[in-house]
GROMACS .gro file of N, CA and C in nm:
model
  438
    1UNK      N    1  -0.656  -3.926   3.177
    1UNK     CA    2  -0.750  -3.874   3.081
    1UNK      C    3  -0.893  -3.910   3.124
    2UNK      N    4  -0.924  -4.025   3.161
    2UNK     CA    5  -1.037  -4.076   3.178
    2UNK      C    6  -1.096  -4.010   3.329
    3UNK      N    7  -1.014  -3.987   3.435
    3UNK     CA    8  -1.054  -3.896   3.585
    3UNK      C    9  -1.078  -3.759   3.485
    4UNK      N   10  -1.020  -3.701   3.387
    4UNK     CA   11  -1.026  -3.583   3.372
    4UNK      C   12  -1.189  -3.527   3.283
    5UNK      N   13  -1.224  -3.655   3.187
    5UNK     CA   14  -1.342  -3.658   3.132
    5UNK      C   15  -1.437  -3.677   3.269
    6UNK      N   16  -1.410  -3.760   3.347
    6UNK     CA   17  -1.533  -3.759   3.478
    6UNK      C   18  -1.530  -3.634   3.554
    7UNK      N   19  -1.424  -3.567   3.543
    7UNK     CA   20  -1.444  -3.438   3.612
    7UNK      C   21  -1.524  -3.308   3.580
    8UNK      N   22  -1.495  -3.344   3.407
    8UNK     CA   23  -1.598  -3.242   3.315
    8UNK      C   24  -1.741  -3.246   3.329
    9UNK      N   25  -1.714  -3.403   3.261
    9UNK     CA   26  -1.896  -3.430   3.303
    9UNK      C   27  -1.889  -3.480   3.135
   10UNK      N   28  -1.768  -3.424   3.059
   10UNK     CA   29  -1.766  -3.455   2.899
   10UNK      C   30  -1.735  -3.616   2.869
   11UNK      N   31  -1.785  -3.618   2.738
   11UNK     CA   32  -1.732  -3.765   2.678
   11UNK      C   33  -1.625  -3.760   2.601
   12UNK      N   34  -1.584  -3.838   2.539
   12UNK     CA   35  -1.462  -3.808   2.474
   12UNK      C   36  -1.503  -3.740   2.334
   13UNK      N   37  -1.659  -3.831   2.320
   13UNK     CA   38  -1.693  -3.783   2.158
   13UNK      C   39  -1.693  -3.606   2.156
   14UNK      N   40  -1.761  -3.556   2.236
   14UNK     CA   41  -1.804  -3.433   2.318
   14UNK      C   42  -1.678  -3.346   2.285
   15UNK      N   43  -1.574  -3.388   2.324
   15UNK     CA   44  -1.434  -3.312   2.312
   15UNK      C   45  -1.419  -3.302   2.185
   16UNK      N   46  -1.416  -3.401   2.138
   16UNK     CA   47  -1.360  -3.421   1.976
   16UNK      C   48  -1.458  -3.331   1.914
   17UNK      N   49  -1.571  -3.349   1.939
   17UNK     CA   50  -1.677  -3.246   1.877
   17UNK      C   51  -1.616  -3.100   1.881
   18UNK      N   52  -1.623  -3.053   2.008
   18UNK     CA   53  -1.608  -2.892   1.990
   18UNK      C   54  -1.430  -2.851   1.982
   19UNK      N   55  -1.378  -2.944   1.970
   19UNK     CA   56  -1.219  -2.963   1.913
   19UNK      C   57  -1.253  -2.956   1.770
   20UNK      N   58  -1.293  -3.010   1.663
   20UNK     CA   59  -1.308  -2.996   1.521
   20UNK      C   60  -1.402  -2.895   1.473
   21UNK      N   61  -1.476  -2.831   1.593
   21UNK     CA   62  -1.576  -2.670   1.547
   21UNK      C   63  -1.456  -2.585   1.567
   22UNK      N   64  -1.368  -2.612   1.677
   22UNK     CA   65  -1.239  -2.510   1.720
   22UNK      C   66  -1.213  -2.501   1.562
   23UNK      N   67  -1.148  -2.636   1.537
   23UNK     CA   68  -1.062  -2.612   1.461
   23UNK      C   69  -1.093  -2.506   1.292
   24UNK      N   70  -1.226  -2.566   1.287
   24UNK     CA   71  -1.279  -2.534   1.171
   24UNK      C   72  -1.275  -2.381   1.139
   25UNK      N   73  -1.361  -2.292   1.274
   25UNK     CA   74  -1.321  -2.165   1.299
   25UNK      C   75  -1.198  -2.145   1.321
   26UNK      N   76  -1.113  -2.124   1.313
   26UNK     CA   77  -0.959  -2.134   1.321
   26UNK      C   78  -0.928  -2.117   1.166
   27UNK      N   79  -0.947  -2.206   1.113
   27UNK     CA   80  -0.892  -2.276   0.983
   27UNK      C   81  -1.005  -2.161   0.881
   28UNK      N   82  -1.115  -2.118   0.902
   28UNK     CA   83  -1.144  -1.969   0.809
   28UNK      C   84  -1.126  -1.899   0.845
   29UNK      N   85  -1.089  -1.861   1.001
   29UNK     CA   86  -1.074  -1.740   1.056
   29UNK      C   87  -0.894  -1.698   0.965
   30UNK      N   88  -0.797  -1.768   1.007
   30UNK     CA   89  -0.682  -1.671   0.963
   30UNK      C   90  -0.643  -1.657   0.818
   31UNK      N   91  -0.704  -1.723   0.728
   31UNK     CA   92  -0.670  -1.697   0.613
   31UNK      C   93  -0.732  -1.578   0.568
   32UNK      N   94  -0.867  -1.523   0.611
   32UNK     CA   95  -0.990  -1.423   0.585
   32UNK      C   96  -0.865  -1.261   0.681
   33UNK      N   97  -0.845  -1.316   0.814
   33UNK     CA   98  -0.745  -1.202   0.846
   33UNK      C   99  -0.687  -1.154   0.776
   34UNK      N  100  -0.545  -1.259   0.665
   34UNK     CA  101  -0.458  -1.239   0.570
   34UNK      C  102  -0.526  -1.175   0.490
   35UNK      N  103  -0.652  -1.149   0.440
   35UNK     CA  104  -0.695  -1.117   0.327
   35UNK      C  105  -0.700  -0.966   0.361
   36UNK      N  106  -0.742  -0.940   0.463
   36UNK     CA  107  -0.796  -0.827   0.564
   36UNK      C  108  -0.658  -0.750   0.561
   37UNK      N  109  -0.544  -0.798   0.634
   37UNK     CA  110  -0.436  -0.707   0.670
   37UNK      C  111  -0.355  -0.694   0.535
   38UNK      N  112  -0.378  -0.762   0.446
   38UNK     CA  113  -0.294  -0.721   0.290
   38UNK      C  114  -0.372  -0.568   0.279
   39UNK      N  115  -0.488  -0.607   0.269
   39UNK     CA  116  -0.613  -0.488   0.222
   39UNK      C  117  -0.550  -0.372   0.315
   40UNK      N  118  -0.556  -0.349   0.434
   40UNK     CA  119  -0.477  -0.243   0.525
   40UNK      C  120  -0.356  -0.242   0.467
   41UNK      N  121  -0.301  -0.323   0.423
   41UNK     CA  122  -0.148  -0.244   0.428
   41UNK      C  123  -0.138  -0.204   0.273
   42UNK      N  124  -0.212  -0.202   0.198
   42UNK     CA  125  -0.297  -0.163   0.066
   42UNK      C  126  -0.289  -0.028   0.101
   43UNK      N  127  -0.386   0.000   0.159
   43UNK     CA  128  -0.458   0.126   0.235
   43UNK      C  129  -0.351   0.226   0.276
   44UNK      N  130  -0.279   0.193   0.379
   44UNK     CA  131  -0.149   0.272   0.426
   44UNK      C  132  -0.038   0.324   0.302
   45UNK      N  133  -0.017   0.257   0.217
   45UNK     CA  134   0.077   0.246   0.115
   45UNK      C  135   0.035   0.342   0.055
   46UNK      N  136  -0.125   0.372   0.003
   46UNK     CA  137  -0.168   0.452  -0.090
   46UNK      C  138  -0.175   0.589  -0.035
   47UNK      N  139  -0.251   0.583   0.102
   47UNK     CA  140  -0.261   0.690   0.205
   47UNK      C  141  -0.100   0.777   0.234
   48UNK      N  142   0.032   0.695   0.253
   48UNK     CA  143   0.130   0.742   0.244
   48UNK      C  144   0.164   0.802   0.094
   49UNK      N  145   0.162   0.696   0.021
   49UNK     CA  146   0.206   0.804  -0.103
   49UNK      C  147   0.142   0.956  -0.126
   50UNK      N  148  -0.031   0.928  -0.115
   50UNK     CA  149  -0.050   1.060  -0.148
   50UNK      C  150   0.008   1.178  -0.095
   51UNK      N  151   0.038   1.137   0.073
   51UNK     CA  152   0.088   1.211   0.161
   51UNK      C  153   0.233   1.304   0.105
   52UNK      N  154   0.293   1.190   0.038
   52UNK     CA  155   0.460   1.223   0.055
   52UNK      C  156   0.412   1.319  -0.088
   53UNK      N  157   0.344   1.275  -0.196
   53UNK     CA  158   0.312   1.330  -0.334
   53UNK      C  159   0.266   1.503  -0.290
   54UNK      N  160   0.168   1.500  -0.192
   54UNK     CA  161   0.179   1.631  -0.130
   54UNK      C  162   0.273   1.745  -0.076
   55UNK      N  163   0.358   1.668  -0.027
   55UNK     CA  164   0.461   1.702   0.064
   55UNK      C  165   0.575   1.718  -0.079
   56UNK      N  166   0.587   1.655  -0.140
   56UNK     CA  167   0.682   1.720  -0.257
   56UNK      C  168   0.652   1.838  -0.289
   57UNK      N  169   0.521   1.843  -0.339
   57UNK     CA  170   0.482   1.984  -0.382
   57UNK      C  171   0.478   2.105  -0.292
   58UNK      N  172   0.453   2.122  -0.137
   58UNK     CA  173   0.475   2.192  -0.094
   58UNK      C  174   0.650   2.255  -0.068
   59UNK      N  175   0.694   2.117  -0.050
   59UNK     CA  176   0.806   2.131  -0.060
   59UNK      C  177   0.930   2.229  -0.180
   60UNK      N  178   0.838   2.207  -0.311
   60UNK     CA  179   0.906   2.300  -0.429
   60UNK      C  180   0.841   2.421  -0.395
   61UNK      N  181   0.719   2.453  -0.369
   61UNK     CA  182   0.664   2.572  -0.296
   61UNK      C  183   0.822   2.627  -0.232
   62UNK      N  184   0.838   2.582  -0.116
   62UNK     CA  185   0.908   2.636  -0.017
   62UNK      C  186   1.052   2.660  -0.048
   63UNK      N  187   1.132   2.557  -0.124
   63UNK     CA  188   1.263   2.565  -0.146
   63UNK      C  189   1.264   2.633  -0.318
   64UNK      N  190   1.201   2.636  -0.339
   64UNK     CA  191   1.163   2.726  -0.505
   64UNK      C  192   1.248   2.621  -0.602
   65UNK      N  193   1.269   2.508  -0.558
   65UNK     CA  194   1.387   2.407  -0.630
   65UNK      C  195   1.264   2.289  -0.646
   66UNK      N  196   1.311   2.188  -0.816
   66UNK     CA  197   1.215   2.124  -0.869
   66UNK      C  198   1.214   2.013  -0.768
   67UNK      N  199   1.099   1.909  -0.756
   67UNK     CA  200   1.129   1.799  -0.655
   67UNK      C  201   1.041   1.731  -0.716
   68UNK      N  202   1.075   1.585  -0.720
   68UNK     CA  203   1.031   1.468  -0.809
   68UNK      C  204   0.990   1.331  -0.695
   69UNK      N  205   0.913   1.244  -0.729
   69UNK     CA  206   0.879   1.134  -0.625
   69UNK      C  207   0.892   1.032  -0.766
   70UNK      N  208   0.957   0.955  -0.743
   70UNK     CA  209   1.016   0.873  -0.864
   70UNK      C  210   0.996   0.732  -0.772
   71UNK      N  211   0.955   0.610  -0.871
   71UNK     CA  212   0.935   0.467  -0.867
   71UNK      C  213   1.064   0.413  -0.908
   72UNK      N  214   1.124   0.323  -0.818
   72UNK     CA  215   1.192   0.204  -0.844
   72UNK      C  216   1.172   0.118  -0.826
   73UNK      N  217   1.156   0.025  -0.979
   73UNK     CA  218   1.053  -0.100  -0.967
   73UNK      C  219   1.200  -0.213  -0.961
   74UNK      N  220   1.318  -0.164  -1.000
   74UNK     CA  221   1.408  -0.327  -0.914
   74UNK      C  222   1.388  -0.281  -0.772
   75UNK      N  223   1.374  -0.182  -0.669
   75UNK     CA  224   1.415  -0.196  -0.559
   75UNK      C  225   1.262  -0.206  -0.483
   76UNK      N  226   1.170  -0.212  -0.549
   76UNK     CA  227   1.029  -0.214  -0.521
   76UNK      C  228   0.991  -0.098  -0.427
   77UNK      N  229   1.016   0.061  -0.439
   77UNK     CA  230   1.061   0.136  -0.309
   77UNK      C  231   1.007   0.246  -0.450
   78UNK      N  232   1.002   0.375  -0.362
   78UNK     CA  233   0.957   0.492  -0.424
   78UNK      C  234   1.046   0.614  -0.320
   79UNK      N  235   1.073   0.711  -0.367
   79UNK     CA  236   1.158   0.786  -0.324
   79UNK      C  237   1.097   0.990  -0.363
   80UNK      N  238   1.189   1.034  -0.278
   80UNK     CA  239   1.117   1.189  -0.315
   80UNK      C  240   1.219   1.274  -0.286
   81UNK      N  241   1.251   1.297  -0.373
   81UNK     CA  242   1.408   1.380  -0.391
   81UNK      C  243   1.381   1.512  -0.463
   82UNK      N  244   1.475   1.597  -0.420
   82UNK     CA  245   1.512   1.741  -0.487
   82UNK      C  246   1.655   1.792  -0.452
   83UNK      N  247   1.652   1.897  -0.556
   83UNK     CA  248   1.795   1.903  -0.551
   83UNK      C  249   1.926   1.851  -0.571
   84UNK      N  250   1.881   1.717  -0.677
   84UNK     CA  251   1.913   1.630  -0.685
   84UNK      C  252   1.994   1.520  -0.570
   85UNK      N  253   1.925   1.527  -0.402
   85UNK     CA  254   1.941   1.531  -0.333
   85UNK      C  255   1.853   1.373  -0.266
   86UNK      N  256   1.865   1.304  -0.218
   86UNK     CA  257   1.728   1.219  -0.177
   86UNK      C  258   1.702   1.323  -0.034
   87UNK      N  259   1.539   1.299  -0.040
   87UNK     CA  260   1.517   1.369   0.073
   87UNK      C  261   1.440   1.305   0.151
   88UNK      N  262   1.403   1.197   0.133
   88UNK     CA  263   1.321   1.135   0.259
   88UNK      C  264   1.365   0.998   0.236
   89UNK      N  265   1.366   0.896   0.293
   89UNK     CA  266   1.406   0.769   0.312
   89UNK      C  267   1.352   0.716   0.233
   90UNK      N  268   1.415   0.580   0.148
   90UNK     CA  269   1.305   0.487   0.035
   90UNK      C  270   1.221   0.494   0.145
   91UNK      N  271   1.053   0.443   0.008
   91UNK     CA  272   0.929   0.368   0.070
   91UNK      C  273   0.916   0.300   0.067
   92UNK      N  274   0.914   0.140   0.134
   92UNK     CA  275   0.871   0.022   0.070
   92UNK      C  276   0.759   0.023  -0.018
   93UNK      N  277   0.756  -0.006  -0.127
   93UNK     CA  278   0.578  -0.048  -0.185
   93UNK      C  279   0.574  -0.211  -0.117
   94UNK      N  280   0.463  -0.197  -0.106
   94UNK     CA  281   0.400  -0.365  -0.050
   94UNK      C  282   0.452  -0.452  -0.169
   95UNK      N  283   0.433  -0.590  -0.135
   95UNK     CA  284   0.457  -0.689  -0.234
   95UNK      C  285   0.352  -0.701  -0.282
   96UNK      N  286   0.197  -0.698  -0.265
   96UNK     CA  287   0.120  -0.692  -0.328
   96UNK      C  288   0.073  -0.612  -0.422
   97UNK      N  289   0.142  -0.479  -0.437
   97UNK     CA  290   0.133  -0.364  -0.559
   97UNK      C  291   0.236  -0.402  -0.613
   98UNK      N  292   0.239  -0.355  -0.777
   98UNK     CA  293   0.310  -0.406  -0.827
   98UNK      C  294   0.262  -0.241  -0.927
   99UNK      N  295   0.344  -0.129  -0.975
   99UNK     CA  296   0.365  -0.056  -1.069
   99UNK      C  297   0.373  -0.110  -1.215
  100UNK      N  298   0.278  -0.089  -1.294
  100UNK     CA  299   0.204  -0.170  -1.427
  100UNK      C  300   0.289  -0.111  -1.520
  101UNK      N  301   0.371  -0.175  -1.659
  101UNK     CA  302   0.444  -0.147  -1.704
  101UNK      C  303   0.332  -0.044  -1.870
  102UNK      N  304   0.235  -0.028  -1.826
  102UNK     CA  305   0.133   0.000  -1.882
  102UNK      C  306   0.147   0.204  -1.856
  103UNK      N  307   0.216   0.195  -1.739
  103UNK     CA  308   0.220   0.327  -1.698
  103UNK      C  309   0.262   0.430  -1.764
  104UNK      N  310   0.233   0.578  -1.810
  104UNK     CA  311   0.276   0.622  -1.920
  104UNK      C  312   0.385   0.756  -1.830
  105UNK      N  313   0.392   0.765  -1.680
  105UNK     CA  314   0.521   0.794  -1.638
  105UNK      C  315   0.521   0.723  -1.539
  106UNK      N  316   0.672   0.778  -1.474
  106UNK     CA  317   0.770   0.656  -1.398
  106UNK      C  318   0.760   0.755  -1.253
  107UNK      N  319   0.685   0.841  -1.244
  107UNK     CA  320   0.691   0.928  -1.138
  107UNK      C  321   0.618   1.110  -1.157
  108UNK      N  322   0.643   1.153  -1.055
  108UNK     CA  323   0.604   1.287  -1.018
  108UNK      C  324   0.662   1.392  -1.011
  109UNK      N  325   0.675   1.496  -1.117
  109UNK     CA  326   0.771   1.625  -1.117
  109UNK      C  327   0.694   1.759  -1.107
  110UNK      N  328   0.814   1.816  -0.985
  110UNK     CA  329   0.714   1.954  -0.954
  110UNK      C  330   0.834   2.038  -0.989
  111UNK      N  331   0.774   2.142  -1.033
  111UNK     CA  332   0.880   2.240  -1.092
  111UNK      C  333   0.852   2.337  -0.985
  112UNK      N  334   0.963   2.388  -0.951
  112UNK     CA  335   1.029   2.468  -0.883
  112UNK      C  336   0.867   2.629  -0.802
  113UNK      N  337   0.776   2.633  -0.889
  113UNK     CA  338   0.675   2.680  -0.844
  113UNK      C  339   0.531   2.581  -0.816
  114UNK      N  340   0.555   2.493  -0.837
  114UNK     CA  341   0.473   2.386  -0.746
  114UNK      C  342   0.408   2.311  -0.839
  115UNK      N  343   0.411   2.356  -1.001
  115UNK     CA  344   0.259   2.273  -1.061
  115UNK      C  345   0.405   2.148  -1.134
  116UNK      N  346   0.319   2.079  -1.199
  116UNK     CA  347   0.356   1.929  -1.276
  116UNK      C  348   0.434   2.000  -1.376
  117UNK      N  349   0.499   1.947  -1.391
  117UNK     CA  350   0.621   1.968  -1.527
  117UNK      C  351   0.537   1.859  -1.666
  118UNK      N  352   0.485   1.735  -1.631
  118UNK     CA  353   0.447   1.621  -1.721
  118UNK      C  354   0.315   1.561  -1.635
  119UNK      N  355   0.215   1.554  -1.738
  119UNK     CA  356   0.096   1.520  -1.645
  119UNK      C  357   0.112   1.338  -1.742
  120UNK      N  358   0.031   1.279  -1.717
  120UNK     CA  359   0.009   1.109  -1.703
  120UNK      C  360  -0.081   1.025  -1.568
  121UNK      N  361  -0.088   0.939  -1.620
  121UNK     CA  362  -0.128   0.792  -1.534
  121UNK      C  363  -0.025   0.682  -1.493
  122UNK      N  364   0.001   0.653  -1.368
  122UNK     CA  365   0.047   0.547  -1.320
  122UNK      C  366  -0.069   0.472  -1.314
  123UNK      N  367  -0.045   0.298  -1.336
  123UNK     CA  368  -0.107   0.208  -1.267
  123UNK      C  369   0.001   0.146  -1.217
  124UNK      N  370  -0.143   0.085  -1.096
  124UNK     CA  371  -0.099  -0.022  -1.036
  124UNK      C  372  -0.215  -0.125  -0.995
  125UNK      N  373  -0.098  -0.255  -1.001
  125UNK     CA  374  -0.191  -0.385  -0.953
  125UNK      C  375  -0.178  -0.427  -0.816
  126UNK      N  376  -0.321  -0.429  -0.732
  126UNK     CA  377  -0.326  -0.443  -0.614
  126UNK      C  378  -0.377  -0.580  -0.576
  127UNK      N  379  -0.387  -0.628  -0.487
  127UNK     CA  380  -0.463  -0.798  -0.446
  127UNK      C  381  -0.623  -0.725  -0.465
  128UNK      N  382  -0.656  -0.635  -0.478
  128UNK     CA  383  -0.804  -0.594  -0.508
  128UNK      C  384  -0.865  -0.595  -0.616
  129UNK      N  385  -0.727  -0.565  -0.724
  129UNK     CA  386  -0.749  -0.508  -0.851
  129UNK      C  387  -0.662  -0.375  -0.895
  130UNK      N  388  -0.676  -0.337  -0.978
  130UNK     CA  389  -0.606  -0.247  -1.049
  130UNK      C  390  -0.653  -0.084  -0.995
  131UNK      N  391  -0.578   0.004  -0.952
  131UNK     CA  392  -0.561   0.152  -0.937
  131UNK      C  393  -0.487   0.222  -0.982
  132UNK      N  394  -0.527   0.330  -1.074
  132UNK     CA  395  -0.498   0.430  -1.101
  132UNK      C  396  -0.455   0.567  -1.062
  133UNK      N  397  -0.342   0.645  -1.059
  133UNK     CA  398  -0.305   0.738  -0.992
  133UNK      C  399  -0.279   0.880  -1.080
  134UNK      N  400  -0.403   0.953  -1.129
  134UNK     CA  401  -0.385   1.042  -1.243
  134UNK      C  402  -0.292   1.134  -1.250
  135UNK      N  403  -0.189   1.225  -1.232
  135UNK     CA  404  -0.155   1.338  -1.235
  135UNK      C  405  -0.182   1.427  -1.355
  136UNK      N  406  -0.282   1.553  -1.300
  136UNK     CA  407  -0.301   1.632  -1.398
  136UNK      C  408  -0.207   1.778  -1.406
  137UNK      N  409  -0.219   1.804  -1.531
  137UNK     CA  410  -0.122   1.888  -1.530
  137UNK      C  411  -0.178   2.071  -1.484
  138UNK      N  412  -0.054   2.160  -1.434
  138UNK     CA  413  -0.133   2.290  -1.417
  138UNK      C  414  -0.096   2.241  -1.253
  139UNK      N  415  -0.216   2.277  -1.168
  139UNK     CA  416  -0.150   2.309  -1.013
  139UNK      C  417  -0.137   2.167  -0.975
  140UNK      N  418  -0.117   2.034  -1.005
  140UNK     CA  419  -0.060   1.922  -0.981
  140UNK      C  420  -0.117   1.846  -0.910
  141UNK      N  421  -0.265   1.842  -0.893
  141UNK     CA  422  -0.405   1.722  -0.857
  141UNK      C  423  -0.366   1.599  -0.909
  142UNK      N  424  -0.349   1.558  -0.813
  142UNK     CA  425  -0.318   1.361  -0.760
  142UNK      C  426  -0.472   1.314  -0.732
  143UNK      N  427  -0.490   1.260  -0.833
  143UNK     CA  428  -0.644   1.157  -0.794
  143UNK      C  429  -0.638   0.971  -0.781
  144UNK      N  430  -0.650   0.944  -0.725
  144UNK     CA  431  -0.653   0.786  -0.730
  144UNK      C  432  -0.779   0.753  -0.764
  145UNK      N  433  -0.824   0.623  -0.845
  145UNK     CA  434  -0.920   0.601  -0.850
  145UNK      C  435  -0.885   0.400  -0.906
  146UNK      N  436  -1.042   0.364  -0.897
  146UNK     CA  437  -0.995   0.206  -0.900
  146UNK      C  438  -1.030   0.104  -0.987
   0.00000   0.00000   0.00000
């Protein structure tokens, strides 16, 4: 240890010094990440749903048959079925959303020519805060808001 400090040119205090700045940056850096990649995978979750919420509706467009995107809050997963058929694979919802029992429906129904059968508000609770997912009724406008 001591040939290896004469080789630096460092002292020992010297080490210990920019060893406890390491550490310090370290020690805010990954918890601030965690905060960061919840927030992205926030982002993706919502960005997918709208996606698939779209894709239902075109979908009753095309097969002239009703198609629904329905929440399951034991399996924490969301699904998009017609025909009484599942048609795309569960979704995980993140562990950080959580579907608010506040919600006045449990999902998304497109009737067989594309508009909403039942218009309402989902919430949900995010690590950000609370979002809202309107469905209005008539040609079936999905708005999120926060």
């Amino acid at each position: 240890m001591k040939s290896l400090l004469k080789e630096t040119g460092f002292t020992l205090i010297e080490m210990l010094l920019v060893l406890a700045v390491l550490m310090t940056v370290v020690g805010i850096a990954i918890p601030s990440y965690r905060t960061f990649e919840i927030d992205k995978e926030e982002d993706r979750f919502f960005d997918l749903l709208l996606r698939d919420i779209y894709f239902a509706q075109s979908e009753s467009y095309r097969t002239k048959a009703p198609v629904m995107v329905v929440f399951r809050e034991a399996d924490h997963t969301y699904e998009v079925i017609w025909n009484l058929k599942k048609g795309l694979p569960p979704r995980k919802i993140p562990l950080s959303v959580k579907v608010k029992k506040t919600s006045n429906i449990n999902g998304v129904y497109f009737t067989a020519n594309g508009s909403v059968s039942s218009s309402g508000t989902i919430y949900f609770s995010t690590s950000t805060g609370d979002k809202s997912m309107v469905v209005h009724l008539g040609k079936g406008r999905v708005v999120f808001s926060e």
